Amino acid sequence: MQRVRCSLCSFENEELARFCSSCGAPLIDDEDATSTIAGLADLLGVLELDDELGNVLAEMPDGMGMLVVSHGPNLGSRYVLDQHRATLGRGPDSDIFLDDATVSRKHAVISREHDLFAVSDEGSLNGTYVNGERIELTTPLEHLAELRIGAFVLVFLQPVRNSDPALS
């Protein structure tokens, strides 16, 4: 039987697997890779230019953030981060419920200290990734950071304020 190697963690998966059994990344074959990466780049471009989303970010108070699902189940869903701590997982008591078998019940936590956001993995089976790197420690989240939790890819958005009055 042929195996499919994960492009992110190099784990060898069953031939018909759609997601990596080790890290939860979507498995794509070589001929689909270019169109998938281009599709994700197009989606991120749309997120940056989306008028409605831009208006939401502009009206969002300082110190808040948002996650937008850019790939996977619930594509386009938005989650406002308005608490000091938000849990992400498959457990029904999660603040952000991510319903997929590749997500642990208590997968990750996003915390906020003033205007700074950070994510930490809660010992999940498939890990938590920020900008393609698996995190082991609490990791800061910057505007447009890509957060991967199981089959979900979420983009972190934060209002970007122009603090220079000369440019206003």
Coordinates of C-alpha atoms in Angstrom, one line a residue:
M1 CA 0.0 0.0 0.0
Q2 CA 1.3 3.5 -0.9
R3 CA 1.8 6.0 1.9
V4 CA 1.3 9.7 1.8
R5 CA 4.0 11.9 3.5
C6 CA 2.8 15.0 5.4
S7 CA 4.5 18.1 4.0
L8 CA 4.5 19.7 7.5
C9 CA 5.7 17.0 9.8
S10 CA 6.8 14.2 7.4
F11 CA 4.7 11.6 9.0
E12 CA 3.7 8.8 6.6
N13 CA -0.1 8.4 6.5
E14 CA -2.4 5.9 4.9
E15 CA -2.9 6.4 1.1
L16 CA -6.5 7.7 1.3
A17 CA -6.0 9.9 4.4
R18 CA -7.2 13.4 4.1
F19 CA -5.5 14.7 7.2
C20 CA -2.2 13.8 8.8
S21 CA -2.6 11.4 11.7
S22 CA 0.3 13.0 13.5
C23 CA -0.2 16.8 13.2
G24 CA -3.7 17.1 11.7
A25 CA -2.5 19.1 8.6
P26 CA -4.5 18.6 5.5
L27 CA -2.8 16.1 3.1
I28 CA -2.5 17.2 -0.5
D29 CA -0.7 15.5 -3.3
D30 CA 2.0 17.3 -5.3
E31 CA -0.2 18.3 -8.2
D32 CA -2.8 19.9 -5.8
A33 CA -0.1 21.8 -3.7
T34 CA 0.3 24.8 -6.0
S35 CA -3.4 25.4 -6.4
T36 CA -4.0 25.0 -2.6
I37 CA -1.3 27.4 -1.6
A38 CA -2.5 29.9 -4.2
G39 CA -6.1 29.5 -2.9
L40 CA -5.0 30.2 0.6
A41 CA -3.1 33.3 -0.5
D42 CA -6.2 34.5 -2.4
L43 CA -8.3 33.9 0.7
L44 CA -5.9 35.9 2.9
G45 CA -5.9 38.7 0.4
V46 CA -9.7 38.7 0.5
L47 CA -9.6 38.8 4.3
E48 CA -7.4 41.9 4.1
L49 CA -9.6 43.6 1.6
D50 CA -13.0 42.6 2.8
D51 CA -14.9 45.8 3.5
E52 CA -17.2 44.3 6.0
L53 CA -14.4 42.8 8.0
G54 CA -12.4 46.0 7.7
N55 CA -15.3 47.9 9.2
V56 CA -15.7 45.4 12.0
L57 CA -12.0 45.7 12.8
A58 CA -12.1 49.5 12.6
E59 CA -15.0 49.6 15.1
M60 CA -13.5 47.0 17.4
P61 CA -12.2 48.6 20.7
D62 CA -8.5 48.5 21.5
G63 CA -7.4 45.4 23.2
M64 CA -9.7 43.1 21.3
G65 CA -8.8 40.6 18.6
M66 CA -10.6 38.2 16.2
L67 CA -10.1 34.8 14.7
V68 CA -11.4 34.1 11.2
V69 CA -11.5 30.5 9.8
S70 CA -9.6 30.6 6.5
H71 CA -9.5 26.8 5.9
G72 CA -11.3 23.8 7.2
P73 CA -14.8 23.3 8.7
N74 CA -16.8 26.5 9.3
L75 CA -14.9 28.4 6.6
G76 CA -15.4 32.2 7.2
S77 CA -16.6 31.9 10.8
R78 CA -15.5 34.8 13.0
Y79 CA -14.7 34.6 16.7
V80 CA -14.2 37.9 18.6
L81 CA -11.6 37.7 21.4
D82 CA -12.9 40.1 24.0
Q83 CA -12.0 38.2 27.2
H84 CA -8.6 37.9 28.9
R85 CA -8.7 34.1 28.2
A86 CA -10.4 32.1 25.6
T87 CA -10.3 28.3 25.4
L88 CA -10.3 26.5 22.0
G89 CA -11.3 22.9 21.6
R90 CA -13.7 20.2 20.8
G91 CA -15.1 20.1 24.3
P92 CA -18.6 21.6 24.7
D93 CA -17.4 24.0 27.4
S94 CA -14.8 25.6 25.1
D95 CA -15.2 29.3 24.4
I96 CA -14.4 28.6 20.8
F97 CA -15.9 25.3 19.8
L98 CA -14.0 23.6 17.0
D99 CA -16.0 20.5 16.1
D100 CA -13.7 18.1 14.3
A101 CA -12.0 14.9 15.4
T102 CA -8.5 16.4 14.7
V103 CA -9.1 18.9 17.6
S104 CA -8.6 17.9 21.2
R105 CA -11.3 18.6 23.8
K106 CA -9.0 21.1 25.5
H107 CA -6.7 22.0 22.6
A108 CA -5.4 25.6 23.1
V109 CA -5.8 28.8 25.1
I110 CA -5.5 32.3 23.8
S111 CA -4.7 34.8 26.5
R112 CA -4.6 38.6 26.4
E113 CA -2.5 41.0 28.5
H114 CA -3.5 44.6 27.6
D115 CA -3.3 44.6 23.7
L116 CA -0.9 41.6 23.4
F117 CA -2.3 38.2 22.6
A118 CA -0.6 34.9 22.9
V119 CA -1.5 31.2 22.3
S120 CA -0.5 28.1 24.3
D121 CA -1.1 24.5 23.5
E122 CA -2.9 22.6 26.3
G123 CA -1.2 19.2 25.6
S124 CA -3.2 18.5 22.5
L125 CA -2.6 15.3 20.5
N126 CA -2.1 17.0 17.1
G127 CA -0.4 20.1 18.4
T128 CA -1.0 23.8 17.8
Y129 CA 0.8 25.7 15.0
V130 CA 1.5 29.4 14.6
N131 CA 2.6 30.4 11.1
G132 CA 3.5 26.8 10.3
E133 CA 5.6 26.1 13.4
R134 CA 4.5 23.8 16.1
I135 CA 4.5 25.6 19.4
E136 CA 5.7 24.2 22.7
L137 CA 5.6 27.3 24.8
T138 CA 3.2 30.3 25.0
T139 CA 3.7 32.1 21.7
P140 CA 2.7 35.7 20.8
L141 CA 0.1 36.3 18.1
E142 CA 0.7 39.1 15.7
H143 CA -1.9 40.6 13.3
L144 CA -2.5 38.2 10.4
A145 CA -0.8 35.3 12.2
E146 CA -2.0 31.9 11.0
L147 CA -3.1 29.6 13.8
R148 CA -3.6 25.9 12.9
I149 CA -5.6 23.7 15.2
G150 CA -6.3 20.3 13.8
A151 CA -8.2 20.7 10.5
F152 CA -8.8 24.4 11.2
V153 CA -6.7 27.3 10.0
L154 CA -7.6 30.5 11.7
V155 CA -6.2 33.9 10.9
F156 CA -5.7 36.2 13.9
L157 CA -6.7 39.8 13.3
Q158 CA -6.3 42.8 15.5
P159 CA -7.3 46.4 15.0
V160 CA -4.3 48.3 13.6
R161 CA -4.5 51.8 14.8
N162 CA -2.5 54.7 13.4
S163 CA -1.0 56.3 16.4
D164 CA 0.9 59.0 14.6
P165 CA -1.4 62.1 14.6
A166 CA 0.6 63.6 11.7
L167 CA -0.6 60.8 9.4
S168 CA -4.3 61.2 10.4

